[in-house]
Amino acid sequence: MTRVDDNLLEGDGDLALTLVSTTPTGIVPISGITTHPSTPTADDVASMSFSPATSSVGEDTASHTVEVTLSLPSGVTLANDLSLLVNSTPGSASDPEDYSFPSPTLTFPATSPSGTTQNATLTLVDDNLLEGDEDLTLTLVSTTPTGIVPITG
């Protein structure tokens, strides 16, 4: 059996091998294990990153957009849609007093090549209070069913 690399980013697959006699029925019985389960593992992995990795913006700005970039091995495209949740974890900035994140889900469509970008936009609240710098942390989490599209990063 030869494995074929189809250059699609996809999860592990299932394969069941079954022994079948090609000799006329009843002459050579096959006994014991007649199937062999096998799981070809995916060797192509996607990674996502924020561009830039960190950013700062004034509170008086109405919104702030952070770009998320898809990186794939050379010649590989997505076999399925890849959905990501952009989680916001408050630091000294609080949701909803200092910001809100109305659309935290991003989707990279199937066949997206490496370098494809999606934007995550935070709405900022100018509370007119004299205060120091505030911060929050954004993280990416795959919402695509486990095993369909492996990601790192």
Coordinates of C-alpha atoms in Angstrom, one line a residue:
M1 CA 0.0 0.0 0.0
T2 CA 1.4 3.4 -1.0
R3 CA 0.3 6.6 0.8
V4 CA -0.6 9.5 -1.5
D5 CA 0.1 13.1 -0.4
D6 CA -2.9 15.1 -1.8
N7 CA -1.5 18.5 -0.6
L8 CA -4.8 19.1 1.3
L9 CA -4.7 20.1 5.0
E10 CA -7.0 17.5 6.5
G11 CA -7.1 15.4 9.6
D12 CA -6.2 11.8 10.2
G13 CA -8.1 9.3 8.0
D14 CA -9.4 5.8 8.6
L15 CA -8.6 2.8 6.5
A16 CA -9.8 -0.8 7.0
L17 CA -8.1 -3.6 5.1
T18 CA -10.0 -6.8 4.6
L19 CA -8.7 -10.1 3.4
V20 CA -10.7 -11.8 0.6
S21 CA -9.9 -15.1 -1.0
T22 CA -9.6 -15.0 -4.8
T23 CA -9.6 -18.8 -4.9
P24 CA -13.0 -20.4 -5.7
T25 CA -15.3 -20.4 -2.7
G26 CA -14.8 -23.2 -0.2
I27 CA -11.3 -24.4 -1.4
V28 CA -9.1 -22.2 0.9
P29 CA -10.9 -20.9 4.0
I30 CA -9.6 -17.7 5.6
S31 CA -9.8 -17.8 9.4
G32 CA -8.6 -15.5 12.2
I33 CA -8.3 -11.7 11.8
T34 CA -9.6 -10.7 8.4
T35 CA -9.6 -6.9 8.9
H36 CA -6.8 -4.6 9.9
P37 CA -7.7 -1.1 11.0
S38 CA -5.2 1.6 10.1
T39 CA -5.1 5.3 10.7
P40 CA -3.0 7.3 8.2
T41 CA -2.0 10.4 10.1
A42 CA -2.0 13.9 8.7
D43 CA 1.5 15.4 8.3
D44 CA 0.4 18.8 7.1
V45 CA -0.2 21.3 9.8
A46 CA -1.6 24.9 9.7
S47 CA -0.5 27.7 12.0
M48 CA -2.2 31.0 12.7
S49 CA -0.7 34.2 14.0
F50 CA -1.6 37.7 14.8
S51 CA -0.1 40.4 12.6
P52 CA 1.5 42.2 14.3
A53 CA 2.0 40.0 17.4
T54 CA 1.3 43.0 19.7
S55 CA -0.3 46.4 19.2
S56 CA -1.2 49.6 21.0
V57 CA -4.0 52.1 20.3
G58 CA -5.4 55.1 22.0
E59 CA -8.7 54.8 23.9
D60 CA -10.2 57.6 21.8
T61 CA -10.0 55.3 18.7
A62 CA -13.5 53.8 17.9
S63 CA -12.2 50.4 17.0
H64 CA -9.0 48.4 16.6
T65 CA -8.5 45.7 14.0
V66 CA -6.0 42.8 14.5
E67 CA -5.1 40.7 11.5
V68 CA -4.9 36.9 11.7
T69 CA -2.7 35.2 9.1
L70 CA -2.9 31.5 8.0
S71 CA 0.4 29.8 7.3
L72 CA 0.5 26.4 5.5
P73 CA 3.3 24.2 4.2
S74 CA 4.3 24.9 0.6
G75 CA 1.7 23.7 -2.0
V76 CA -0.9 22.9 0.7
T77 CA -4.4 24.3 0.8
L78 CA -7.2 23.8 3.4
A79 CA -9.4 20.8 2.7
N80 CA -12.3 22.1 4.9
D81 CA -13.3 25.4 6.4
L82 CA -11.2 26.4 9.4
S83 CA -13.1 28.3 12.1
L84 CA -11.3 30.1 14.9
L85 CA -12.6 31.7 18.0
V86 CA -10.6 34.8 19.0
N87 CA -10.8 34.8 22.8
S88 CA -10.3 38.0 24.7
T89 CA -8.9 37.8 28.3
P90 CA -9.2 41.0 30.2
G91 CA -6.0 42.3 31.8
S92 CA -6.5 45.8 33.3
A93 CA -9.0 46.5 30.5
S94 CA -12.5 45.3 31.2
D95 CA -15.3 44.1 28.9
P96 CA -17.7 45.9 28.4
E97 CA -16.4 49.0 30.3
D98 CA -13.3 49.4 28.1
Y99 CA -13.9 47.3 25.0
S100 CA -16.3 44.8 23.4
F101 CA -15.6 42.1 20.9
P102 CA -18.9 41.7 18.8
S103 CA -17.7 39.1 16.3
P104 CA -15.0 36.9 17.8
T105 CA -15.3 34.0 15.2
L106 CA -13.2 34.0 12.0
T107 CA -13.5 31.4 9.2
F108 CA -10.8 30.6 6.6
P109 CA -12.7 29.0 3.7
A110 CA -11.7 25.6 2.2
T111 CA -9.0 26.0 -0.4
S112 CA -7.5 29.0 1.3
P113 CA -3.8 29.3 0.5
S114 CA -1.0 30.2 2.9
G115 CA -0.9 33.9 3.6
T116 CA -4.7 34.3 3.7
T117 CA -5.8 36.8 6.3
Q118 CA -9.0 37.5 8.4
N119 CA -9.6 40.5 10.6
A120 CA -10.7 40.5 14.2
T121 CA -12.1 43.9 15.3
L122 CA -12.5 45.2 18.9
T123 CA -14.8 48.1 19.7
L124 CA -13.1 50.5 22.1
V125 CA -14.9 52.5 24.8
D126 CA -13.6 56.0 25.6
D127 CA -14.7 56.4 29.2
N128 CA -13.1 59.8 29.6
L129 CA -11.4 58.7 32.8
L130 CA -7.9 59.7 33.6
E131 CA -6.2 56.3 33.9
G132 CA -3.0 54.6 32.9
D133 CA -2.5 52.2 30.1
E134 CA -4.9 49.2 30.0
D135 CA -4.3 45.8 28.4
L136 CA -6.0 42.6 27.3
T137 CA -4.8 39.4 25.7
L138 CA -6.2 37.8 22.5
T139 CA -5.8 34.0 21.9
L140 CA -6.8 31.8 19.0
V141 CA -8.8 28.6 19.5
S142 CA -9.9 26.2 16.7
T143 CA -13.7 25.6 16.7
T144 CA -13.4 23.2 13.8
P145 CA -14.3 19.6 15.0
T146 CA -11.3 17.8 16.4
G147 CA -9.3 15.8 13.9
I148 CA -10.5 17.6 10.8
V149 CA -8.0 20.4 10.6
P150 CA -5.0 20.3 13.0
I151 CA -3.5 23.7 13.9
T152 CA -0.6 24.9 15.8
G153 CA 0.3 28.3 17.1

